[in-house]
Tab-separated table of C-alpha atoms in Angstrom:
chain	number	residue	atom	x	y	z
J	1	LYS	CA	75.729	-46.302	-25.422
J	2	GLN	CA	73.531	-49.078	-24.110
J	3	GLU	CA	69.813	-48.509	-24.700
J	4	VAL	CA	67.116	-50.510	-22.955
J	5	THR	CA	63.546	-50.668	-24.213
J	6	GLN	CA	60.529	-52.130	-22.473
J	7	ILE	CA	57.232	-52.995	-24.060
J	8	PRO	CA	54.435	-52.560	-23.427
J	9	ALA	CA	54.616	-49.269	-21.537
J	10	ALA	CA	51.430	-50.169	-19.700
J	11	LEU	CA	49.448	-53.355	-19.274
J	12	SER	CA	46.117	-54.079	-17.624
J	13	VAL	CA	45.039	-57.672	-16.979
J	14	PRO	CA	42.344	-59.440	-14.964
J	15	GLU	CA	43.385	-61.241	-11.805
J	16	GLY	CA	44.622	-64.787	-12.360
J	17	GLU	CA	45.991	-64.212	-15.834
J	18	ASN	CA	49.543	-65.152	-16.794
J	19	LEU	CA	51.513	-62.357	-18.427
J	20	VAL	CA	54.831	-61.549	-20.072
J	21	LEU	CA	56.805	-58.323	-19.915
J	22	ASN	CA	59.459	-57.676	-22.524
J	23	CYS	CA	62.848	-56.014	-22.363
J	24	SER	CA	65.385	-55.484	-25.130
J	25	PHE	CA	68.873	-54.004	-25.060
J	26	THR	CA	71.192	-52.857	-27.830
J	27	ASP	CA	74.622	-53.974	-26.605
J	28	SER	CA	74.886	-57.690	-25.801
J	29	ALA	CA	78.143	-57.245	-23.837
J	30	ILE	CA	76.492	-57.295	-20.431
J	31	TYR	CA	77.481	-58.726	-17.060
J	32	ASN	CA	73.967	-59.292	-15.837
J	33	LEU	CA	70.361	-58.227	-16.132
J	34	GLN	CA	68.068	-57.348	-13.243
J	35	TRP	CA	64.313	-57.012	-13.018
J	36	PHE	CA	62.970	-54.586	-10.431
J	37	ARG	CA	59.578	-53.667	-9.098
J	38	GLN	CA	58.718	-50.080	-8.183
J	39	ASP	CA	55.581	-49.087	-6.317
J	40	PRO	CA	54.338	-45.493	-6.659
J	41	GLY	CA	56.527	-43.073	-4.721
J	42	LYS	CA	58.821	-45.860	-3.565
J	43	GLY	CA	62.293	-47.146	-4.316
J	44	LEU	CA	63.189	-50.203	-6.349
J	45	THR	CA	62.825	-53.769	-5.136
J	46	SER	CA	65.055	-56.316	-6.838
J	47	LEU	CA	63.083	-59.275	-8.153
J	48	LEU	CA	65.515	-61.385	-10.150
J	49	LEU	CA	69.140	-61.173	-11.265
J	50	ILE	CA	70.339	-63.155	-14.267
J	51	GLN	CA	74.072	-63.422	-14.836
J	52	SER	CA	75.242	-63.212	-18.451
J	53	SER	CA	76.095	-66.929	-18.446
J	54	GLN	CA	72.587	-67.914	-17.308
J	55	ARG	CA	69.440	-68.417	-19.361
J	56	GLU	CA	66.796	-67.941	-16.705
J	57	GLN	CA	65.994	-67.408	-13.047
J	58	THR	CA	62.873	-68.252	-11.084
J	59	SER	CA	61.434	-66.929	-7.854
J	60	GLY	CA	57.973	-68.027	-6.825
J	61	ARG	CA	55.498	-66.970	-9.520
J	62	LEU	CA	58.178	-65.048	-11.402
J	63	ASN	CA	60.411	-66.381	-14.142
J	64	ALA	CA	62.905	-64.281	-16.057
J	65	SER	CA	64.707	-65.419	-19.177
J	66	LEU	CA	67.736	-63.970	-20.921
J	67	ASP	CA	68.816	-64.326	-24.545
J	68	LYS	CA	72.006	-62.303	-24.552
J	69	SER	CA	72.844	-62.809	-28.203
J	70	SER	CA	69.541	-61.351	-29.354
J	71	GLY	CA	69.471	-58.682	-26.640
J	72	ARG	CA	66.196	-59.781	-25.077
J	73	SER	CA	64.755	-60.689	-21.714
J	74	THR	CA	61.258	-61.565	-20.607
J	75	LEU	CA	59.634	-61.527	-17.192
J	76	TYR	CA	56.836	-64.043	-16.852
J	77	ILE	CA	54.333	-63.592	-14.027
J	78	ALA	CA	52.066	-66.542	-13.340
J	79	ALA	CA	48.590	-66.296	-11.843
J	80	SER	CA	48.692	-62.515	-11.440
J	81	GLN	CA	47.303	-60.899	-8.279
J	82	PRO	CA	46.185	-57.330	-7.537
J	83	GLY	CA	49.259	-56.989	-5.309
J	84	ASP	CA	51.421	-57.417	-8.389
J	85	SER	CA	50.266	-54.001	-9.618
J	86	ALA	CA	53.397	-51.840	-9.911
J	87	THR	CA	55.930	-50.620	-12.452
J	88	TYR	CA	58.425	-53.263	-13.543
J	89	LEU	CA	61.860	-52.078	-14.605
J	90	CYS	CA	64.504	-53.981	-16.512
J	91	ALA	CA	68.161	-52.986	-16.159
J	92	VAL	CA	71.417	-54.284	-17.635
J	93	GLN	CA	74.869	-53.965	-16.137
J	94	THR	CA	77.746	-53.450	-18.546
J	95	GLY	CA	81.489	-53.176	-18.138
J	96	ALA	CA	80.910	-49.618	-16.934
J	97	ASN	CA	79.499	-51.136	-13.744
J	98	ASN	CA	76.393	-48.996	-13.588
J	99	LEU	CA	72.920	-50.149	-14.549
J	100	PHE	CA	71.140	-48.980	-17.687
J	101	PHE	CA	67.387	-48.940	-17.127
J	102	GLY	CA	64.378	-49.141	-19.374
J	103	THR	CA	61.429	-46.817	-18.812
J	104	GLY	CA	59.371	-49.603	-17.286
J	105	THR	CA	56.052	-51.341	-17.800
J	106	ARG	CA	53.201	-50.163	-15.591
J	107	LEU	CA	51.151	-53.221	-14.662
J	108	THR	CA	47.614	-53.101	-13.301
J	109	VAL	CA	45.972	-56.325	-12.166
J	110	ILE	CA	42.210	-55.903	-11.912
J	111	PRO	CA	40.456	-57.833	-9.123
G	1	GLY	CA	68.841	-56.836	8.251
G	2	ALA	CA	68.920	-53.134	7.482
G	3	GLY	CA	68.680	-52.139	3.863
G	4	VAL	CA	69.909	-49.022	2.123
G	5	SER	CA	68.605	-45.890	3.793
G	6	GLN	CA	68.421	-42.367	2.426
G	7	THR	CA	67.765	-39.056	4.121
G	8	PRO	CA	65.840	-36.881	3.834
G	9	SER	CA	62.938	-38.642	2.150
G	10	ASN	CA	61.740	-35.324	0.761
G	11	LYS	CA	63.570	-32.055	0.223
G	12	VAL	CA	62.050	-28.827	-1.021
G	13	THR	CA	64.422	-26.004	-1.784
G	14	GLU	CA	64.558	-22.767	-3.706
G	15	LYS	CA	66.388	-22.204	-6.951
G	16	GLY	CA	70.009	-21.312	-6.313
G	17	LYS	CA	70.289	-23.051	-2.943
G	18	TYR	CA	72.718	-25.804	-1.952
G	19	VAL	CA	71.475	-29.262	-0.932
G	20	GLU	CA	73.003	-32.419	0.458
G	21	LEU	CA	71.465	-35.860	0.131
G	22	ARG	CA	72.689	-38.730	2.285
G	23	CYS	CA	72.920	-42.459	1.622
G	24	ASP	CA	73.671	-45.218	4.141
G	25	PRO	CA	74.503	-48.426	2.240
G	26	ILE	CA	74.108	-51.958	3.463
G	27	SER	CA	76.922	-52.761	5.888
G	28	GLY	CA	79.853	-54.416	4.137
G	29	HIS	CA	78.886	-53.301	0.644
G	30	THR	CA	81.918	-51.770	-1.021
G	31	ALA	CA	80.150	-50.546	-4.162
G	32	LEU	CA	77.788	-47.568	-3.968
G	33	TYR	CA	75.825	-45.941	-6.786
G	34	TRP	CA	73.783	-42.780	-7.202
G	35	TYR	CA	70.993	-42.582	-9.785
G	36	ARG	CA	68.440	-39.906	-10.677
G	37	GLN	CA	64.889	-40.711	-11.733
G	38	SER	CA	62.622	-38.208	-13.425
G	39	LEU	CA	58.879	-38.707	-13.600
G	40	GLY	CA	57.896	-41.511	-15.933
G	41	GLN	CA	61.489	-42.481	-16.659
G	42	GLY	CA	63.850	-45.185	-15.520
G	43	PRO	CA	66.709	-44.241	-13.196
G	44	GLU	CA	69.797	-42.733	-14.822
G	45	PHE	CA	73.295	-43.348	-13.506
G	46	LEU	CA	75.144	-40.480	-11.855
G	47	ILE	CA	78.221	-41.815	-10.037
G	48	TYR	CA	79.750	-45.058	-8.758
G	49	PHE	CA	82.050	-45.513	-5.763
G	50	GLN	CA	84.262	-48.500	-5.086
G	51	GLY	CA	85.337	-47.995	-1.499
G	52	THR	CA	86.179	-44.350	-0.891
G	53	GLY	CA	87.005	-43.402	-4.453
G	54	ALA	CA	84.689	-42.370	-7.258
G	55	ALA	CA	85.435	-45.053	-9.833
G	56	ASP	CA	83.073	-43.580	-12.418
G	57	ASP	CA	81.487	-40.117	-12.299
G	58	SER	CA	80.611	-39.953	-15.973
G	59	GLY	CA	76.894	-39.612	-15.248
G	60	LEU	CA	77.114	-36.371	-13.284
G	61	PRO	CA	75.327	-33.797	-15.478
G	62	ASN	CA	77.620	-30.857	-14.706
G	63	ASP	CA	80.046	-29.455	-12.137
G	64	ARG	CA	77.236	-28.365	-9.813
G	65	PHE	CA	76.954	-32.012	-8.785
G	66	PHE	CA	79.507	-33.638	-6.519
G	67	ALA	CA	79.520	-36.727	-4.303
G	68	VAL	CA	81.788	-38.016	-1.564
G	69	ARG	CA	82.245	-41.209	0.409
G	70	PRO	CA	85.098	-40.349	2.777
G	71	GLU	CA	85.137	-43.499	4.895
G	72	GLY	CA	83.902	-45.989	2.342
G	73	SER	CA	80.441	-46.274	3.865
G	74	VAL	CA	78.047	-43.302	3.992
G	75	SER	CA	77.893	-41.162	0.876
G	76	THR	CA	76.663	-37.607	0.359
G	77	LEU	CA	75.472	-36.204	-2.954
G	78	LYS	CA	75.921	-32.440	-3.069
G	79	ILE	CA	74.167	-30.108	-5.492
G	80	GLN	CA	75.189	-26.461	-5.714
G	81	ARG	CA	73.103	-23.615	-7.127
G	82	THR	CA	70.095	-25.854	-7.634
G	83	GLU	CA	67.936	-25.383	-10.710
G	84	ARG	CA	64.314	-26.370	-11.319
G	85	GLY	CA	65.520	-29.045	-13.728
G	86	ASP	CA	67.286	-30.790	-10.833
G	87	SER	CA	63.891	-31.789	-9.429
G	88	ALA	CA	63.756	-35.591	-9.425
G	89	VAL	CA	64.018	-38.615	-7.161
G	90	TYR	CA	67.617	-39.348	-6.261
G	91	LEU	CA	68.215	-43.045	-5.644
G	92	CYS	CA	71.155	-44.701	-3.960
G	93	ALA	CA	72.115	-48.358	-4.369
G	94	SER	CA	74.815	-50.582	-2.936
G	95	SER	CA	76.249	-54.000	-3.755
G	96	LEU	CA	78.855	-56.336	-2.304
G	97	SER	CA	81.131	-55.470	-5.180
G	98	GLN	CA	80.795	-54.525	-8.808
G	99	GLU	CA	78.797	-57.007	-10.920
G	100	ASN	CA	76.747	-58.111	-7.897
G	101	GLU	CA	73.062	-57.465	-7.358
G	102	GLN	CA	72.322	-53.846	-6.524
G	103	PHE	CA	69.990	-53.009	-3.652
G	104	PHE	CA	68.219	-49.678	-3.737
G	105	GLY	CA	67.164	-47.248	-1.061
G	106	PRO	CA	63.745	-45.547	-0.974
G	107	GLY	CA	65.101	-42.399	-2.601
G	108	THR	CA	65.056	-38.677	-1.838
G	109	ARG	CA	62.460	-36.646	-3.693
G	110	LEU	CA	64.042	-33.269	-4.458
G	111	THR	CA	61.826	-30.382	-5.491
G	112	VAL	CA	63.414	-27.122	-6.576
G	113	LEU	CA	60.943	-24.226	-6.589
């Protein structure tokens, strides 16, 4: 069974700092990998989707990379802002069609 | 455009009762997924529909859980004889087809007293 791990579990940074969130998965046979943002008590907002044939995707201050062979992905957030404070979830889609999620990294950006 | 919607947003029920949770996917999305998220955890897959049929229900924890999507659009997750351990946020997602980006609804927070 696919297992997804995210480190760190929690991260606190001052405003303006660049940061990296890490995600690893055990089975490299994936279709794609998605990064989501979840605010407290809310649903999930899709941030970036990387297909298995791609190496990275960028959206604004966010950049996600994928190294399928080593089972790793990183989410890079540039020039962090207090509004970026949320839980970030990584999920991989396998041949079973459903997403396997990590437990998330809770990010706090301090003004 | 309208996203995925879920009703109710909150549901409080007593142990042993029956509950129904509703999901309205994005129009035109043929794939629909149900997930369950416990506090401090990532969502866990329950069931996947492609059109009207349940293509994969391997995530349903037991036979008290059942889901339908009779017309290939709206889906209802049904839980019989609820237990306190069923308390969680139930999330619904839809996508154009399998392997496409999944879009999530706001979830239904179920509390079983």
